mmCIF file of C-alpha atoms in Angstrom:
data_model
loop_
_atom_site.group_PDB
_atom_site.id
_atom_site.type_symbol
_atom_site.label_atom_id
_atom_site.label_comp_id
_atom_site.label_asym_id
_atom_site.label_seq_id
_atom_site.Cartn_x
_atom_site.Cartn_y
_atom_site.Cartn_z
ATOM 1 C CA MET A 1 -18.118 -163.348 43.858
ATOM 2 C CA ALA A 2 -19.817 -163.840 40.499
ATOM 3 C CA ARG A 3 -19.639 -161.114 37.876
ATOM 4 C CA ASN A 4 -23.455 -160.646 37.854
ATOM 5 C CA GLU A 5 -23.659 -159.785 41.535
ATOM 6 C CA ARG A 6 -23.944 -156.132 42.447
ATOM 7 C CA THR A 7 -23.307 -154.391 45.747
ATOM 8 C CA LEU A 8 -25.905 -152.224 47.490
ATOM 9 C CA ARG A 9 -23.835 -149.233 46.431
ATOM 10 C CA ASP A 10 -24.162 -150.328 42.783
ATOM 11 C CA TYR A 11 -27.948 -150.362 43.112
ATOM 12 C CA ALA A 12 -27.927 -146.848 44.590
ATOM 13 C CA LEU A 13 -25.957 -145.391 41.690
ATOM 14 C CA PRO A 14 -27.906 -143.967 38.758
ATOM 15 C CA CYS A 15 -27.984 -146.170 35.691
ATOM 16 C CA LEU A 16 -29.180 -145.769 32.142
ATOM 17 C CA ASP A 17 -31.871 -148.419 32.626
ATOM 18 C CA MET A 18 -33.774 -145.873 34.719
ATOM 19 C CA VAL A 19 -33.775 -143.313 31.904
ATOM 20 C CA GLN A 20 -36.621 -144.187 29.571
ATOM 21 C CA GLU A 21 -38.361 -142.058 27.009
ATOM 22 C CA ASN A 22 -42.090 -141.445 27.162
ATOM 23 C CA ILE A 23 -42.336 -141.416 23.374
ATOM 24 C CA THR A 24 -41.523 -144.713 21.682
ATOM 25 C CA ARG A 25 -39.015 -144.203 18.896
ATOM 26 C CA LEU A 26 -40.410 -145.510 15.633
ATOM 27 C CA MET A 27 -38.271 -147.599 13.319
ATOM 28 C CA ILE A 28 -36.412 -145.722 10.591
ATOM 29 C CA THR A 29 -35.625 -147.748 7.482
ATOM 30 C CA THR A 30 -33.384 -145.220 5.777
ATOM 31 C CA ASN A 31 -29.763 -144.308 6.494
ATOM 32 C CA ASN A 32 -29.959 -140.642 5.516
ATOM 33 C CA PHE A 33 -32.289 -139.389 8.286
ATOM 34 C CA GLU A 34 -30.843 -136.724 10.533
ATOM 35 C CA ILE A 35 -32.499 -133.945 12.502
ATOM 36 C CA LYS A 36 -30.257 -130.963 12.045
ATOM 37 C CA PRO A 37 -29.567 -128.757 15.092
ATOM 38 C CA THR A 38 -30.910 -125.775 13.122
ATOM 39 C CA MET A 39 -34.345 -127.435 12.992
ATOM 40 C CA ILE A 40 -34.418 -127.741 16.775
ATOM 41 C CA GLN A 41 -33.197 -124.154 17.162
ATOM 42 C CA MET A 42 -35.952 -122.910 14.859
ATOM 43 C CA ILE A 43 -38.557 -124.666 17.017
ATOM 44 C CA GLN A 44 -37.048 -123.382 20.241
ATOM 45 C CA ASN A 45 -36.831 -119.826 18.930
ATOM 46 C CA ASN A 46 -40.291 -119.632 17.367
ATOM 47 C CA LEU A 47 -42.691 -122.300 18.588
ATOM 48 C CA GLN A 48 -42.066 -123.042 22.253
ATOM 49 C CA PHE A 49 -45.071 -123.917 24.386
ATOM 50 C CA ARG A 50 -45.006 -123.378 28.158
ATOM 51 C CA GLY A 51 -48.443 -124.713 29.067
ATOM 52 C CA THR A 52 -49.890 -121.464 30.411
ATOM 53 C CA MET A 53 -53.598 -120.609 30.328
ATOM 54 C CA THR A 54 -52.998 -117.787 27.842
ATOM 55 C CA GLU A 55 -51.428 -120.021 25.188
ATOM 56 C CA ASP A 56 -53.485 -121.708 22.505
ATOM 57 C CA PRO A 57 -52.358 -125.340 22.180
ATOM 58 C CA ASN A 58 -54.328 -125.772 18.938
ATOM 59 C CA GLN A 59 -52.409 -122.904 17.351
ATOM 60 C CA HIS A 60 -49.097 -124.351 18.563
ATOM 61 C CA LEU A 61 -49.931 -127.744 17.070
ATOM 62 C CA LYS A 62 -50.995 -126.147 13.803
ATOM 63 C CA LEU A 63 -47.737 -124.178 13.517
ATOM 64 C CA PHE A 64 -45.697 -127.198 14.581
ATOM 65 C CA LEU A 65 -47.313 -129.385 11.901
ATOM 66 C CA GLN A 66 -46.713 -126.712 9.259
ATOM 67 C CA PHE A 67 -43.079 -126.557 10.333
ATOM 68 C CA CYS A 68 -42.685 -130.360 10.260
ATOM 69 C CA ASP A 69 -44.295 -130.550 6.822
ATOM 70 C CA THR A 70 -41.439 -128.481 5.396
ATOM 71 C CA PHE A 71 -39.046 -131.366 6.109
ATOM 72 C CA LYS A 72 -39.510 -134.530 4.101
ATOM 73 C CA TYR A 73 -37.184 -137.503 4.033
ATOM 74 C CA LYS A 74 -37.544 -140.385 1.624
ATOM 75 C CA GLY A 75 -38.574 -143.500 3.532
ATOM 76 C CA VAL A 76 -39.325 -141.614 6.777
ATOM 77 C CA MET A 77 -42.923 -141.363 7.972
ATOM 78 C CA ASP A 78 -44.279 -138.000 9.128
ATOM 79 C CA ASP A 79 -44.930 -139.489 12.592
ATOM 80 C CA VAL A 80 -41.201 -140.146 13.049
ATOM 81 C CA ILE A 81 -40.300 -136.511 12.418
ATOM 82 C CA ARG A 82 -43.140 -135.171 14.556
ATOM 83 C CA LEU A 83 -42.488 -137.482 17.502
ATOM 84 C CA ARG A 84 -38.769 -136.721 17.495
ATOM 85 C CA LEU A 85 -39.177 -132.942 17.264
ATOM 86 C CA PHE A 86 -42.165 -132.458 19.575
ATOM 87 C CA PRO A 87 -40.246 -132.527 22.896
ATOM 88 C CA SER A 88 -38.179 -129.571 21.614
ATOM 89 C CA LEU A 89 -41.409 -127.562 21.439
ATOM 90 C CA LEU A 90 -42.133 -127.888 25.165
ATOM 91 C CA ILE A 91 -40.691 -126.039 28.153
ATOM 92 C CA ASP A 92 -41.710 -125.380 31.775
ATOM 93 C CA ASN A 93 -45.100 -126.910 32.726
ATOM 94 C CA ALA A 94 -45.592 -128.419 29.291
ATOM 95 C CA PHE A 95 -42.258 -130.258 29.409
ATOM 96 C CA SER A 96 -42.987 -131.446 32.961
ATOM 97 C CA TRP A 97 -46.298 -132.832 31.706
ATOM 98 C CA LEU A 98 -44.589 -134.792 28.906
ATOM 99 C CA ASP A 99 -41.933 -136.012 31.322
ATOM 100 C CA SER A 100 -44.666 -137.315 33.657
ATOM 101 C CA GLN A 101 -46.107 -139.648 31.001
ATOM 102 C CA VAL A 102 -45.547 -143.381 31.411
ATOM 103 C CA PRO A 103 -42.338 -144.416 29.610
ATOM 104 C CA GLY A 104 -43.100 -145.874 26.187
ATOM 105 C CA SER A 105 -46.799 -144.991 26.435
ATOM 106 C CA ILE A 106 -46.849 -142.731 23.377
ATOM 107 C CA THR A 107 -46.379 -144.617 20.123
ATOM 108 C CA THR A 108 -48.076 -142.452 17.460
ATOM 109 C CA TRP A 109 -48.424 -138.784 16.651
ATOM 110 C CA ASP A 110 -52.203 -138.977 17.035
ATOM 111 C CA GLU A 111 -51.836 -140.338 20.580
ATOM 112 C CA LEU A 112 -49.414 -137.581 21.508
ATOM 113 C CA ALA A 113 -51.537 -134.804 20.002
ATOM 114 C CA GLU A 114 -54.677 -136.144 21.708
ATOM 115 C CA LYS A 115 -52.997 -136.350 25.132
ATOM 116 C CA PHE A 116 -51.498 -132.884 24.644
ATOM 117 C CA LEU A 117 -54.865 -131.337 23.797
ATOM 118 C CA GLN A 118 -56.638 -133.171 26.623
ATOM 119 C CA LYS A 119 -54.132 -131.678 29.057
ATOM 120 C CA PHE A 120 -53.827 -128.150 27.714
ATOM 121 C CA PHE A 121 -57.214 -127.703 26.035
ATOM 122 C CA PRO A 122 -59.704 -129.504 28.301
ATOM 123 C CA ILE A 123 -63.427 -129.777 27.512
ATOM 124 C CA SER A 124 -64.209 -127.007 30.016
ATOM 125 C CA LYS A 125 -61.955 -124.559 28.159
ATOM 126 C CA ALA A 126 -63.428 -125.562 24.801
ATOM 127 C CA MET A 127 -66.954 -125.093 26.137
ATOM 128 C CA GLN A 128 -66.119 -121.653 27.536
ATOM 129 C CA LEU A 129 -64.719 -120.552 24.183
ATOM 130 C CA ARG A 130 -67.811 -121.864 22.405
ATOM 131 C CA ARG A 131 -70.029 -120.034 24.886
ATOM 132 C CA ASP A 132 -68.065 -116.852 24.249
ATOM 133 C CA ILE A 133 -68.518 -117.320 20.512
ATOM 134 C CA VAL A 134 -72.166 -118.221 20.670
ATOM 135 C CA VAL A 135 -73.257 -115.617 23.216
ATOM 136 C CA PHE A 136 -75.630 -113.991 20.839
ATOM 137 C CA ARG A 137 -76.969 -110.466 20.742
ATOM 138 C CA GLN A 138 -78.913 -108.963 17.925
ATOM 139 C CA ILE A 139 -77.264 -105.797 16.655
ATOM 140 C CA GLU A 140 -79.406 -102.687 16.795
ATOM 141 C CA GLY A 141 -81.078 -102.185 13.435
ATOM 142 C CA GLU A 142 -80.463 -105.797 12.403
ATOM 143 C CA SER A 143 -83.551 -107.697 11.314
ATOM 144 C CA PHE A 144 -84.588 -110.988 12.877
ATOM 145 C CA TYR A 145 -83.716 -112.828 9.664
ATOM 146 C CA GLU A 146 -80.257 -111.245 9.459
ATOM 147 C CA ALA A 147 -79.567 -112.133 13.078
ATOM 148 C CA ARG A 148 -80.790 -115.695 12.605
ATOM 149 C CA ALA A 149 -78.696 -116.096 9.453
ATOM 150 C CA TRP A 150 -75.595 -115.053 11.406
ATOM 151 C CA PHE A 151 -76.312 -117.533 14.193
ATOM 152 C CA LYS A 152 -76.870 -120.361 11.701
ATOM 153 C CA ILE A 153 -73.292 -120.096 10.412
ATOM 154 C CA PHE A 154 -72.198 -122.079 13.474
ATOM 155 C CA PRO A 155 -72.196 -125.821 12.885
ATOM 156 C CA GLU A 156 -75.268 -127.616 14.166
ATOM 157 C CA TRP A 157 -73.252 -129.566 16.715
ATOM 158 C CA ILE A 158 -71.991 -126.346 18.380
ATOM 159 C CA ARG A 159 -75.501 -124.907 18.553
ATOM 160 C CA LEU A 160 -76.799 -128.166 20.008
ATOM 161 C CA GLN A 161 -73.953 -128.474 22.502
ATOM 162 C CA VAL A 162 -74.362 -124.892 23.738
ATOM 163 C CA PHE A 163 -78.134 -125.321 23.988
ATOM 164 C CA TYR A 164 -77.814 -128.592 25.904
ATOM 165 C CA ASN A 165 -75.149 -127.331 28.299
ATOM 166 C CA GLU A 166 -77.110 -124.176 29.112
ATOM 167 C CA LEU A 167 -80.253 -126.085 30.143
ATOM 168 C CA TYR A 168 -81.033 -126.328 33.850
ATOM 169 C CA ALA A 169 -80.068 -129.712 35.295
ATOM 170 C CA ASN A 170 -83.677 -130.934 35.624
ATOM 171 C CA ALA A 171 -84.469 -129.891 32.045
ATOM 172 C CA ARG A 172 -81.328 -131.675 30.841
ATOM 173 C CA LEU A 173 -82.370 -134.845 32.678
ATOM 174 C CA GLY A 174 -85.839 -134.622 31.136
ATOM 175 C CA PHE A 175 -84.316 -134.104 27.703
ATOM 176 C CA ASP A 176 -81.961 -137.071 28.201
ATOM 177 C CA GLY A 177 -84.906 -139.225 29.241
ATOM 178 C CA ALA A 178 -87.005 -138.151 26.271
ATOM 179 C CA VAL A 179 -84.287 -138.990 23.761
ATOM 180 C CA ALA A 180 -82.796 -142.073 25.454
ATOM 181 C CA GLY A 181 -79.477 -141.002 26.923
ATOM 182 C CA PRO A 182 -77.050 -138.164 27.526
ATOM 183 C CA LEU A 183 -76.047 -135.851 24.697
ATOM 184 C CA ARG A 184 -72.354 -136.643 24.946
ATOM 185 C CA ILE A 185 -72.815 -140.228 23.735
ATOM 186 C CA GLU A 186 -75.268 -139.829 20.858
ATOM 187 C CA ARG A 187 -74.531 -138.744 17.322
ATOM 188 C CA THR A 188 -75.341 -135.103 16.607
ATOM 189 C CA ARG A 189 -77.687 -135.748 13.700
ATOM 190 C CA MET A 190 -79.760 -138.228 15.704
ATOM 191 C CA ARG A 191 -79.840 -135.899 18.713
ATOM 192 C CA THR A 192 -80.923 -132.909 16.628
ATOM 193 C CA LYS A 193 -83.733 -134.962 15.114
ATOM 194 C CA SER A 194 -84.766 -136.025 18.635
ATOM 195 C CA LEU A 195 -84.653 -132.408 19.818
ATOM 196 C CA ARG A 196 -87.004 -131.320 17.047
ATOM 197 C CA THR A 197 -89.569 -133.949 18.060
ATOM 198 C CA CYS A 198 -89.229 -133.345 21.819
ATOM 199 C CA HIS A 199 -91.911 -131.033 23.311
#
């Protein structure tokens, strides 16, 4: 029997070929790069993300990036540090999500952060938070101009998005028809200009 041949039993046994990482390891050109166990412990003790509805993934990413920025290695890109440390941040549902990604499908920090936010901060959640922020009530004793000034502090794109999403479906269709397409695909400035001219 040739050395390359394997028995059925051999195929049934676990092998390292089946263990693949979802995050592609970027090339490191320096010899002095090492992630110390204390760095991982600090993440696990202070920054862990479970993936629950009550957690704010944006806040976790912000804190994680601040943490990673405290560690700099000559000749090592920020992406390398972030991609290597990020799995230590996740537990429970969040870790299961990362583990479910296609092996080798994540090659940059931006890709990972985008996928993470799409999963744990979907558009529906973002819209609900914006609605909560923009639900507007004039305070008793506040003048019209004071109230309007407060409302105008929100960026134009948020005001436009809330307005558009709160229209009845038939009004939204009419608006889309009047300005040549759905809001989600047109630039905000162009859409706002179109909205001003639409009667």
